Short mmCIF file of C-alpha atoms in Angstrom, two decimals:
data_model
loop_
_atom_site.label_atom_id
_atom_site.label_comp_id
_atom_site.label_asym_id
_atom_site.label_seq_id
_atom_site.Cartn_x
_atom_site.Cartn_y
_atom_site.Cartn_z
CA UNK A 1 -36.80 52.61 -29.66
CA UNK A 2 -33.94 49.87 -31.56
CA UNK A 3 -31.42 51.45 -29.34
CA UNK A 4 -33.77 51.30 -26.22
CA UNK A 5 -34.34 47.71 -26.90
CA UNK A 6 -29.85 47.07 -27.21
CA UNK A 7 -29.98 48.90 -23.87
CA UNK A 8 -31.98 46.29 -22.55
CA UNK A 9 -31.19 44.14 -23.66
CA UNK A 10 -27.64 44.54 -22.61
CA UNK A 11 -28.58 45.68 -18.96
CA UNK A 12 -30.30 42.22 -18.59
CA UNK A 13 -27.16 40.52 -19.44
CA UNK A 14 -24.87 41.99 -17.53
CA UNK A 15 -28.50 41.52 -15.09
CA UNK A 16 -27.73 38.23 -15.78
CA UNK A 17 -23.53 37.89 -15.34
CA UNK A 18 -23.87 39.37 -12.36
CA UNK A 19 -26.37 36.78 -11.15
CA UNK A 20 -24.11 34.44 -11.65
CA UNK A 21 -20.79 35.91 -9.93
CA UNK A 22 -22.67 36.35 -7.22
CA UNK A 23 -24.31 32.75 -7.11
CA UNK A 24 -20.57 31.92 -7.64
CA UNK A 25 -19.63 33.93 -5.30
CA UNK A 26 -22.11 33.44 -2.54
CA UNK A 27 -20.34 28.78 -2.40
CA UNK A 28 -17.15 29.93 -2.72
CA UNK A 29 -18.38 30.91 0.07
CA UNK A 30 -20.23 28.08 1.34
CA UNK A 31 -16.98 26.15 0.64
CA UNK A 32 -15.35 28.62 2.66
CA UNK A 33 -17.50 28.00 5.84
CA UNK A 34 -17.76 24.47 5.10
CA UNK A 35 -14.16 24.42 5.43
CA UNK A 36 -14.40 26.91 8.40
CA UNK A 37 -16.41 24.24 9.92
CA UNK A 38 -14.42 21.12 9.60
CA UNK A 39 -11.21 23.02 10.69
CA UNK A 40 -13.36 23.81 13.61
CA UNK A 41 -14.42 20.31 14.61
CA UNK A 42 -10.90 19.15 13.83
CA UNK A 43 -10.24 20.74 16.41
CA UNK A 44 -12.75 20.09 18.83
CA UNK A 45 -12.22 16.32 17.84
CA UNK A 46 -8.97 16.23 18.46
CA UNK A 47 -9.00 18.13 21.56
CA UNK A 48 -11.30 15.74 22.85
CA UNK A 49 -9.33 12.94 21.92
CA UNK A 50 -5.59 14.38 23.60
CA UNK A 51 -7.58 15.41 25.75
CA UNK A 52 -8.96 11.07 27.18
CA UNK A 53 -5.61 10.42 25.70
CA UNK A 54 -4.11 12.15 28.38
CA UNK A 55 -6.41 11.40 31.43
CA UNK A 56 -5.89 7.79 30.45
CA UNK A 57 -2.28 7.08 30.31
CA UNK A 58 -1.52 9.54 33.63
CA UNK A 59 -4.58 6.62 35.79
CA UNK A 60 -2.75 4.07 34.11
CA UNK A 61 0.28 5.69 35.42
CA UNK A 62 -0.64 6.47 38.83
CA UNK A 63 -2.27 3.49 39.46
CA UNK A 64 1.13 1.53 38.50
CA UNK A 65 3.31 4.32 40.75
CA UNK A 66 0.34 3.29 43.23
CA UNK A 67 1.49 -0.21 42.73
CA UNK A 68 4.91 -0.98 42.61
CA UNK A 69 4.98 1.95 45.31
CA UNK A 70 3.69 -0.58 47.19
CA UNK A 71 5.54 -3.49 46.46
CA UNK A 72 8.15 -1.79 46.98
CA UNK A 73 7.10 -1.52 50.75
CA UNK A 74 5.41 -4.41 51.47
CA UNK A 75 8.97 -5.86 50.40
CA UNK A 76 10.20 -3.58 53.34
CA UNK A 77 7.81 -4.40 56.29
CA UNK A 78 9.31 -8.90 54.56
CA UNK A 79 12.80 -7.29 55.08
CA UNK A 80 12.27 -5.89 58.74
CA UNK A 81 9.95 -9.22 59.83
CA UNK A 82 13.12 -11.61 58.36
CA UNK A 83 15.42 -9.67 60.70
CA UNK A 84 13.24 -9.51 63.96
CA UNK A 85 13.38 -12.31 63.86
CA UNK A 86 16.40 -13.42 63.44
CA UNK A 87 17.81 -11.37 65.51
CA UNK A 88 15.08 -11.88 68.53
CA UNK A 89 15.46 -15.98 68.00
CA UNK A 90 18.96 -15.97 70.73
CA UNK A 91 17.88 -14.14 72.18
CA UNK A 92 14.62 -15.99 73.16
CA UNK A 93 17.25 -18.91 73.09
CA UNK A 94 19.30 -17.23 76.12
CA UNK A 95 16.17 -16.10 78.17
CA UNK A 96 14.60 -19.86 78.33
CA UNK A 97 17.85 -20.76 79.85
CA UNK A 98 18.42 -17.29 82.00
CA UNK A 99 15.35 -18.57 83.26
CA UNK A 100 15.91 -22.53 83.20
CA UNK A 101 19.11 -21.75 85.79
CA UNK A 102 17.32 -19.36 88.00
CA UNK A 103 14.94 -21.97 88.71
CA UNK A 104 17.27 -24.41 89.14
CA UNK A 105 18.50 -21.41 92.11
CA UNK A 106 15.59 -21.32 93.75
CA UNK A 107 15.13 -25.41 93.96
CA UNK A 108 19.39 -25.11 95.45
CA UNK A 109 18.25 -22.12 97.46
CA UNK A 110 15.35 -23.78 99.37
CA UNK A 111 17.30 -27.44 99.18
CA UNK A 112 20.36 -24.98 100.38
CA UNK A 113 17.90 -23.62 103.60
CA UNK A 114 15.73 -26.94 104.73
CA UNK A 115 19.65 -28.59 104.88
CA UNK A 116 20.86 -26.09 106.99
CA UNK A 117 18.11 -25.21 109.17
CA UNK A 118 16.75 -29.20 109.30
CA UNK A 119 17.14 -31.67 112.15
CA UNK A 120 20.49 -32.43 114.08
CA UNK A 121 20.58 -35.98 113.14
CA UNK A 122 19.71 -35.82 109.54
CA UNK A 123 21.75 -31.99 108.94
CA UNK A 124 24.90 -34.39 108.47
CA UNK A 125 23.45 -35.66 105.29
CA UNK A 126 21.69 -33.23 103.36
CA UNK A 127 24.81 -31.00 104.38
CA UNK A 128 26.51 -33.29 101.96
CA UNK A 129 24.64 -34.02 99.60
CA UNK A 130 23.29 -30.51 99.07
CA UNK A 131 27.71 -29.69 98.29
CA UNK A 132 27.73 -31.92 95.96
CA UNK A 133 24.34 -30.83 93.38
CA UNK A 134 25.54 -27.43 94.34
CA UNK A 135 29.16 -28.05 92.54
CA UNK A 136 27.42 -30.26 89.47
CA UNK A 137 25.25 -26.77 88.50
CA UNK A 138 29.11 -25.05 88.74
CA UNK A 139 27.59 -21.40 90.37
CA UNK A 140 30.48 -19.82 88.96
CA UNK A 141 28.70 -20.83 84.92
CA UNK A 142 27.07 -17.81 83.70
CA UNK A 143 25.39 -17.45 80.26
CA UNK A 144 26.55 -14.17 78.41
CA UNK A 145 24.11 -11.96 77.15
CA UNK A 146 25.23 -9.35 74.31
CA UNK A 147 25.04 -5.66 74.75
CA UNK A 148 22.73 -3.62 73.07
CA UNK A 149 26.33 -2.48 70.97
CA UNK A 150 26.18 -5.91 69.37
CA UNK A 151 22.06 -6.18 68.80
CA UNK A 152 20.42 -4.84 65.93
CA UNK A 153 19.18 -1.36 66.23
CA UNK A 154 16.51 -1.46 62.72
CA UNK A 155 15.92 1.67 61.28
CA UNK A 156 14.63 3.32 57.07
CA UNK A 157 17.02 5.94 55.46
CA UNK A 158 14.30 7.05 53.15
CA UNK A 159 15.90 8.68 50.82
CA UNK A 160 13.49 12.63 49.53
CA UNK A 161 16.11 12.88 46.53
CA UNK A 162 13.67 9.75 44.62
CA UNK A 163 10.42 12.80 44.94
CA UNK A 164 13.32 15.84 43.32
CA UNK A 165 13.53 12.88 40.62
CA UNK A 166 9.85 12.02 40.08
CA UNK A 167 9.11 15.27 40.51
CA UNK A 168 11.57 16.39 37.60
CA UNK A 169 10.57 13.79 35.61
CA UNK A 170 7.25 14.52 35.65
CA UNK A 171 7.68 17.92 34.95
CA UNK A 172 9.42 16.84 32.28
CA UNK A 173 7.43 13.88 31.04
CA UNK A 174 4.23 14.09 27.99
CA UNK A 175 4.18 16.66 25.28
CA UNK A 176 1.25 18.66 23.70
CA UNK A 177 1.37 19.08 20.71
CA UNK A 178 -0.52 21.25 18.37
CA UNK A 179 0.31 19.53 14.35
CA UNK A 180 2.39 16.51 14.02
CA UNK A 181 5.78 16.36 12.36
CA UNK A 182 4.93 14.68 9.14
CA UNK A 183 1.50 14.84 7.07
CA UNK A 184 0.41 13.31 3.81
CA UNK A 185 1.83 15.38 1.04
CA UNK A 186 -0.36 13.48 -1.72
CA UNK A 187 -1.80 10.71 -3.58
CA UNK A 188 -1.08 8.96 -6.66
CA UNK A 189 -3.68 6.65 -8.28
CA UNK A 190 -2.04 3.64 -9.06
CA UNK A 191 -3.08 0.47 -10.98
CA UNK A 192 -5.45 -1.23 -8.45
CA UNK A 193 -2.64 0.76 -5.57
CA UNK A 194 -2.42 4.20 -4.40
CA UNK A 195 0.67 5.94 -4.16
CA UNK A 196 1.43 7.57 -1.03
CA UNK A 197 3.62 10.60 -0.34
CA UNK A 198 4.31 11.81 2.68
CA UNK A 199 6.88 14.92 4.20
CA UNK A 200 8.61 16.32 6.88
CA UNK A 201 6.68 20.14 8.55
CA UNK A 202 8.34 20.34 12.04
CA UNK A 203 12.12 21.29 10.58
CA UNK A 204 13.55 20.78 14.35
CA UNK A 205 11.99 17.15 13.97
CA UNK A 206 14.95 14.96 12.12
CA UNK A 207 12.99 11.70 11.62
CA UNK A 208 14.16 8.28 11.39
CA UNK A 209 11.74 5.91 10.50
CA UNK A 210 8.28 6.57 9.02
CA UNK A 211 4.84 4.37 10.06
CA UNK A 212 2.71 3.97 6.99
CA UNK A 213 -1.11 2.88 7.78
CA UNK A 214 -4.13 2.87 5.90
CA UNK A 215 -7.92 1.09 7.03
CA UNK A 216 -10.88 0.53 4.47
CA UNK A 217 -14.14 2.84 4.63
CA UNK A 218 -15.05 3.11 7.71
CA UNK A 219 -13.99 -0.17 9.20
CA UNK A 220 -12.83 0.50 13.18
CA UNK A 221 -8.67 -0.50 12.61
CA UNK A 222 -5.85 0.30 11.26
CA UNK A 223 -3.60 -1.07 9.40
CA UNK A 224 0.26 -0.77 9.33
CA UNK A 225 1.49 -0.55 5.50
CA UNK A 226 4.66 0.19 6.24
CA UNK A 227 7.33 1.13 8.24
CA UNK A 228 11.20 2.44 7.01
CA UNK A 229 12.81 5.43 6.15
CA UNK A 230 11.41 6.37 2.70
CA UNK A 231 9.07 9.56 1.92
CA UNK A 232 6.20 7.00 -0.43
CA UNK A 233 4.66 3.96 -0.65
CA UNK A 234 2.82 2.24 -3.20
CA UNK A 235 -0.45 0.69 -1.34
CA UNK A 236 -1.47 -2.37 -3.55
CA UNK A 237 -4.06 -4.59 -3.07
CA UNK A 238 -6.57 -1.37 -3.74
CA UNK A 239 -9.91 -2.12 -4.76
CA UNK A 240 -11.30 0.46 -7.58
CA UNK A 241 -13.39 3.69 -6.72
CA UNK A 242 -13.46 2.78 -2.67
CA UNK A 243 -12.31 5.30 -0.11
CA UNK A 244 -9.11 4.32 2.18
CA UNK A 245 -7.94 6.49 5.22
CA UNK A 246 -4.55 7.29 5.66
CA UNK A 247 -2.50 8.44 7.89
CA UNK A 248 1.46 8.30 9.15
CA UNK A 249 3.90 9.12 12.00
CA UNK A 250 6.91 9.24 12.60
CA UNK A 251 9.80 8.41 15.16
CA UNK A 252 13.05 10.71 15.83
CA UNK A 253 16.42 9.85 15.48
CA UNK A 254 17.32 8.05 18.42
CA UNK A 255 13.94 7.25 20.57
CA UNK A 256 11.74 4.71 20.39
CA UNK A 257 7.93 6.20 20.46
CA UNK A 258 6.25 7.46 17.88
CA UNK A 259 5.15 11.44 17.14
CA UNK A 260 1.37 11.84 16.38
CA UNK A 261 -0.73 10.74 13.97
CA UNK A 262 -1.18 12.94 10.45
CA UNK A 263 -4.49 14.52 10.10
CA UNK A 264 -5.95 11.49 8.11
CA UNK A 265 -6.81 11.84 4.57
CA UNK A 266 -8.99 9.74 2.30
CA UNK A 267 -7.69 8.50 -0.78
CA UNK A 268 -9.23 6.49 -4.14
CA UNK A 269 -7.64 5.03 -6.72
CA UNK A 270 -10.36 4.50 -10.93
CA UNK A 271 -8.42 1.93 -12.22
CA UNK A 272 -8.28 -1.39 -12.58
CA UNK A 273 -4.99 -3.56 -11.37
CA UNK A 274 -3.75 -5.35 -13.76
CA UNK A 275 -3.45 -8.50 -14.07
CA UNK A 276 -2.53 -11.11 -16.90
CA UNK A 277 -4.68 -12.41 -19.01
CA UNK A 278 -5.19 -16.88 -18.04
CA UNK A 279 -4.88 -19.99 -19.55
CA UNK A 280 -1.96 -20.30 -21.89
CA UNK A 281 -0.45 -23.02 -20.88
CA UNK A 282 2.45 -21.72 -20.65
CA UNK A 283 2.39 -19.51 -17.50
CA UNK A 284 0.52 -19.86 -14.18
CA UNK A 285 -0.78 -17.14 -12.42
CA UNK A 286 -0.83 -15.92 -9.30
CA UNK A 287 -4.45 -15.54 -7.07
CA UNK A 288 -4.00 -12.10 -7.94
CA UNK A 289 -3.46 -12.46 -11.33
CA UNK A 290 -0.67 -9.60 -11.02
CA UNK A 291 2.14 -12.86 -10.86
CA UNK A 292 3.54 -14.13 -14.55
CA UNK A 293 5.53 -17.08 -13.44
CA UNK A 294 7.30 -19.31 -16.62
CA UNK A 295 6.69 -22.96 -16.00
CA UNK A 296 8.03 -25.81 -17.80
CA UNK A 297 5.57 -26.44 -20.55
CA UNK A 298 6.77 -26.23 -23.83
CA UNK A 299 4.38 -24.23 -25.11
CA UNK A 300 5.69 -20.17 -26.06
CA UNK A 301 3.74 -18.02 -27.02
CA UNK A 302 3.07 -13.86 -25.34
CA UNK A 303 1.77 -13.91 -21.84
CA UNK A 304 -0.16 -11.09 -22.72
CA UNK A 305 -2.75 -8.02 -20.23
CA UNK A 306 -6.23 -9.02 -19.94
CA UNK A 307 -7.30 -5.97 -20.17
CA UNK A 308 -5.39 -1.98 -21.74
CA UNK A 309 -4.45 -1.34 -19.01
CA UNK A 310 -0.78 0.64 -18.91
CA UNK A 311 0.52 4.35 -17.92
CA UNK A 312 2.41 6.36 -17.82
CA UNK A 313 4.90 5.49 -14.88
CA UNK A 314 4.07 1.50 -14.94
CA UNK A 315 6.77 -0.06 -13.42
CA UNK A 316 7.95 -4.20 -14.04
CA UNK A 317 10.18 -5.93 -11.95
CA UNK A 318 11.76 -9.08 -12.70
CA UNK A 319 11.82 -11.07 -9.07
CA UNK A 320 13.06 -14.36 -10.23
CA UNK A 321 15.23 -15.74 -13.23
CA UNK A 322 16.18 -18.17 -15.61
CA UNK A 323 18.13 -18.64 -18.53
CA UNK A 324 17.28 -15.90 -21.30
CA UNK A 325 17.02 -16.59 -24.81
CA UNK A 326 17.46 -13.68 -27.59
CA UNK A 327 13.80 -14.24 -28.35
CA UNK A 328 12.42 -12.77 -24.53
CA UNK A 329 10.01 -10.18 -24.16
CA UNK A 330 8.70 -7.53 -21.96
CA UNK A 331 6.79 -4.89 -23.03
CA UNK A 332 3.93 -2.98 -23.94
CA UNK A 333 1.77 -3.41 -26.94
CA UNK A 334 -1.17 -1.40 -29.43
CA UNK A 335 -3.38 -4.64 -29.76
CA UNK A 336 -3.30 -8.40 -27.88
CA UNK A 337 -2.42 -10.68 -31.56
CA UNK A 338 -1.51 -13.86 -31.24
CA UNK A 339 0.77 -16.15 -33.56
CA UNK A 340 3.40 -14.31 -32.81
CA UNK A 341 5.58 -16.27 -29.17
CA UNK A 342 7.70 -12.04 -28.52
CA UNK A 343 6.16 -8.88 -28.67
CA UNK A 344 9.82 -8.43 -30.90
CA UNK A 345 6.80 -7.61 -34.01
CA UNK A 346 4.58 -4.07 -35.14
CA UNK A 347 3.20 -1.91 -32.45
CA UNK A 348 5.33 -3.23 -29.37
CA UNK A 349 8.00 -2.09 -27.85
CA UNK A 350 10.10 -4.33 -25.76
CA UNK A 351 13.09 -4.71 -23.77
CA UNK A 352 15.04 -8.79 -24.19
CA UNK A 353 15.88 -10.12 -21.38
CA UNK A 354 19.87 -9.36 -22.73
CA UNK A 355 18.89 -5.80 -22.90
CA UNK A 356 18.60 -5.33 -25.81
CA UNK A 357 15.09 -2.92 -26.94
CA UNK A 358 13.07 -3.64 -29.80
CA UNK A 359 10.84 -1.22 -31.28
CA UNK A 360 8.12 -2.38 -33.87
CA UNK A 361 9.96 -5.75 -34.52
CA UNK A 362 13.51 -3.04 -35.77
CA UNK A 363 16.19 -3.81 -32.79
CA UNK A 364 17.76 -0.22 -31.97
CA UNK A 365 21.34 -0.07 -31.59
CA UNK A 366 21.38 1.33 -28.41
CA UNK A 367 21.14 -1.87 -25.37
CA UNK A 368 20.50 -1.78 -21.61
CA UNK A 369 21.93 -3.42 -18.97
CA UNK A 370 20.95 -7.14 -18.41
CA UNK A 371 18.01 -8.42 -16.89
CA UNK A 372 19.09 -9.91 -13.97
CA UNK A 373 17.99 -11.13 -10.34
CA UNK A 374 15.62 -8.57 -9.15
CA UNK A 375 15.87 -6.19 -11.79
CA UNK A 376 13.52 -3.18 -13.15
CA UNK A 377 12.34 -2.39 -15.43
CA UNK A 378 9.89 0.38 -15.80
CA UNK A 379 7.98 2.06 -19.03
CA UNK A 380 7.04 5.19 -19.61
CA UNK A 381 5.24 7.76 -21.79
CA UNK A 382 4.44 11.23 -23.39
CA UNK A 383 1.55 10.77 -26.35
CA UNK A 384 2.77 13.64 -28.95
CA UNK A 385 0.07 14.66 -31.45
CA UNK A 386 2.01 14.88 -34.85
CA UNK A 387 -1.43 14.93 -37.06
CA UNK A 388 -4.15 17.94 -36.57
CA UNK A 389 -5.94 16.01 -34.90
CA UNK A 390 -6.91 12.66 -33.58
CA UNK A 391 -10.20 12.13 -34.27
CA UNK A 392 -9.05 12.85 -38.03
CA UNK A 393 -6.98 9.72 -37.69
CA UNK A 394 -3.85 11.88 -37.96
CA UNK A 395 -0.43 10.27 -37.23
CA UNK A 396 0.43 10.53 -32.76
CA UNK A 397 4.08 9.71 -31.59
CA UNK A 398 4.05 7.92 -27.83
CA UNK A 399 7.48 9.53 -26.41
CA UNK A 400 8.88 6.21 -24.52
CA UNK A 401 11.92 5.97 -21.87
CA UNK A 402 12.76 2.36 -21.28
CA UNK A 403 14.44 2.28 -17.47
CA UNK A 404 16.67 -1.26 -16.59
CA UNK A 405 19.15 -1.30 -14.14
CA UNK A 406 19.53 2.76 -13.13
CA UNK A 407 20.51 3.40 -16.59
CA UNK A 408 17.31 4.15 -20.34
CA UNK A 409 17.37 4.65 -23.13
CA UNK A 410 14.61 7.57 -24.85
CA UNK A 411 13.02 7.38 -28.19
CA UNK A 412 10.07 7.40 -30.04
CA UNK A 413 7.66 5.73 -31.16
CA UNK A 414 4.78 6.83 -33.55
CA UNK A 415 1.09 5.69 -34.85
CA UNK A 416 -1.34 5.51 -37.07
CA UNK A 417 -3.77 6.86 -33.98
CA UNK A 418 -3.51 7.76 -30.31
CA UNK A 419 -3.98 5.54 -27.89
CA UNK A 420 -4.24 6.06 -24.56
CA UNK A 421 -4.26 3.15 -23.05
CA UNK A 422 -1.45 1.11 -23.98
CA UNK A 423 -1.67 -3.68 -22.99
CA UNK A 424 2.36 -5.10 -21.73
CA UNK A 425 3.58 -8.12 -22.45
CA UNK A 426 5.56 -10.59 -22.77
CA UNK A 427 7.44 -14.28 -23.44
CA UNK A 428 10.37 -15.76 -22.70
CA UNK A 429 12.04 -19.57 -24.22
CA UNK A 430 13.26 -21.00 -20.72
CA UNK A 431 11.05 -22.01 -17.59
CA UNK A 432 11.48 -20.43 -13.89
CA UNK A 433 11.24 -16.51 -15.13
CA UNK A 434 8.90 -14.33 -12.37
CA UNK A 435 6.93 -11.30 -13.33
CA UNK A 436 5.27 -9.53 -10.95
CA UNK A 437 3.38 -5.90 -12.96
CA UNK A 438 2.55 -2.87 -11.27
#
C-alpha cells in the first residue's frame, strides 16, 4: 500500500508538472499569437499609410504640374498676342494710308473727268485747277507694302523630348521600401532621461545625418530632439514612469530628403531626475534644479544632491570655469555631512579643479588633467562584495572610474556597507563655476 501511495503521489506530481508545463506552453503560444497579430497590424497599417502618402503625393504632383502647364500655356499665348499686335500695327497704318490715297485718287478722277467734259467756257479754268491739284498730290509717289517674306509668320516650336524626359523622371520618381534603413536599437534609463541608440539595417544605405523624434504618451505630434551624425543621444527632461514614443530616420550621403521613419518604439525611465538641493546660500539653481551656479556670496560649503540618485554612468559636465582652488571638489559621497567646505573627507571620492583625486579625504598619487572650460567629468562604479553577505554588515568596495579630458583613474573604494545609490556634490571657493549634472 505504501508503494502504491508513493506511486500515486509521484504520478500526481508528474501530472501537475505536466499541467503547469502545458499552461506555460499555452502562454508562450498566446504571446506568439499576439506577436503575429501585432506584426500583421503593423504591415496593414503601414501599407494603408503608404498608400495614402503615395496617393496624396501624386495628387499634389498632378495639381502642381497642371498649374505649371497652364501658366506656361498662358505665357506663350500672351507672347503670341504681343507679336501679332506688334506686327499688325504697321500694316494697319499702311492700309489707312493706301485707303486715303484711293479716296483722293477717286476724287481727283471725278474732278478731271468733269473738267474734260465740262462747258467750253469754263473748261480752261477747270483744267488748270485740276492739273495743279494733280501735280500737288504727287501721283508718282506710292506707299511701300512689305512683302510676305518680310512680315512675321508665327509658329509654335514644341519639342517632344519633354515628354520623354518627364516619362523617365516619373518612372524613377518614388520608391517603396519594405523596411526603413535605420531602426531603434536600445533604450537605457538615465535619471530624468533616456539614452536612445539606433543602428543602420540597410547595408547599401550610406547615412550622412540622423534625425530623432519623440512624443509624450499619446500626443498627436512628434518633436525633433536630435539631428546629427551620432548614433545615440540622451533625451533629457523626461518624466519618470511615463511612456514616450521614439522614431528615427536618416538622410543619405549627398541627398536632401529623409528616409522613411523607423518603427516607433516606446521608451520609459523609472529614475527620477538629478536635482541639486535648493536653499544653499552660495549657489543659484536653474528652474529644473539640474544646473548649479556658484554665485559671489562669501558663504562656502558643499552643495549636495536632493536625493541619493547617483548610479553607474552618471556624468557631471562643467560648462563655465571660474578661478580654480585646491579645495574645490566635484564627486560622490555616501551621505550628506554638513559642516564641511569640501568633499575631501571620509566616505566621499572627488576630483579637484586642479585634477587632484581624493578618496576618503586622502589624495591619490595619480592625478587627472585640470578641469577647463567645457570639461566633462564622468564617474562610473561597480560594486564588488568583500563580506559574506550584504545583510550581515560585511565590508564592500566600489570599483570607481573617474574620467576627465580623455584620461581616467581607477581605484577601489572600500565601504562598511553596500550602497546602491550615492549622493553627488560639489564645492567651489570662487564664483563663476557652473555645473550641469545628468
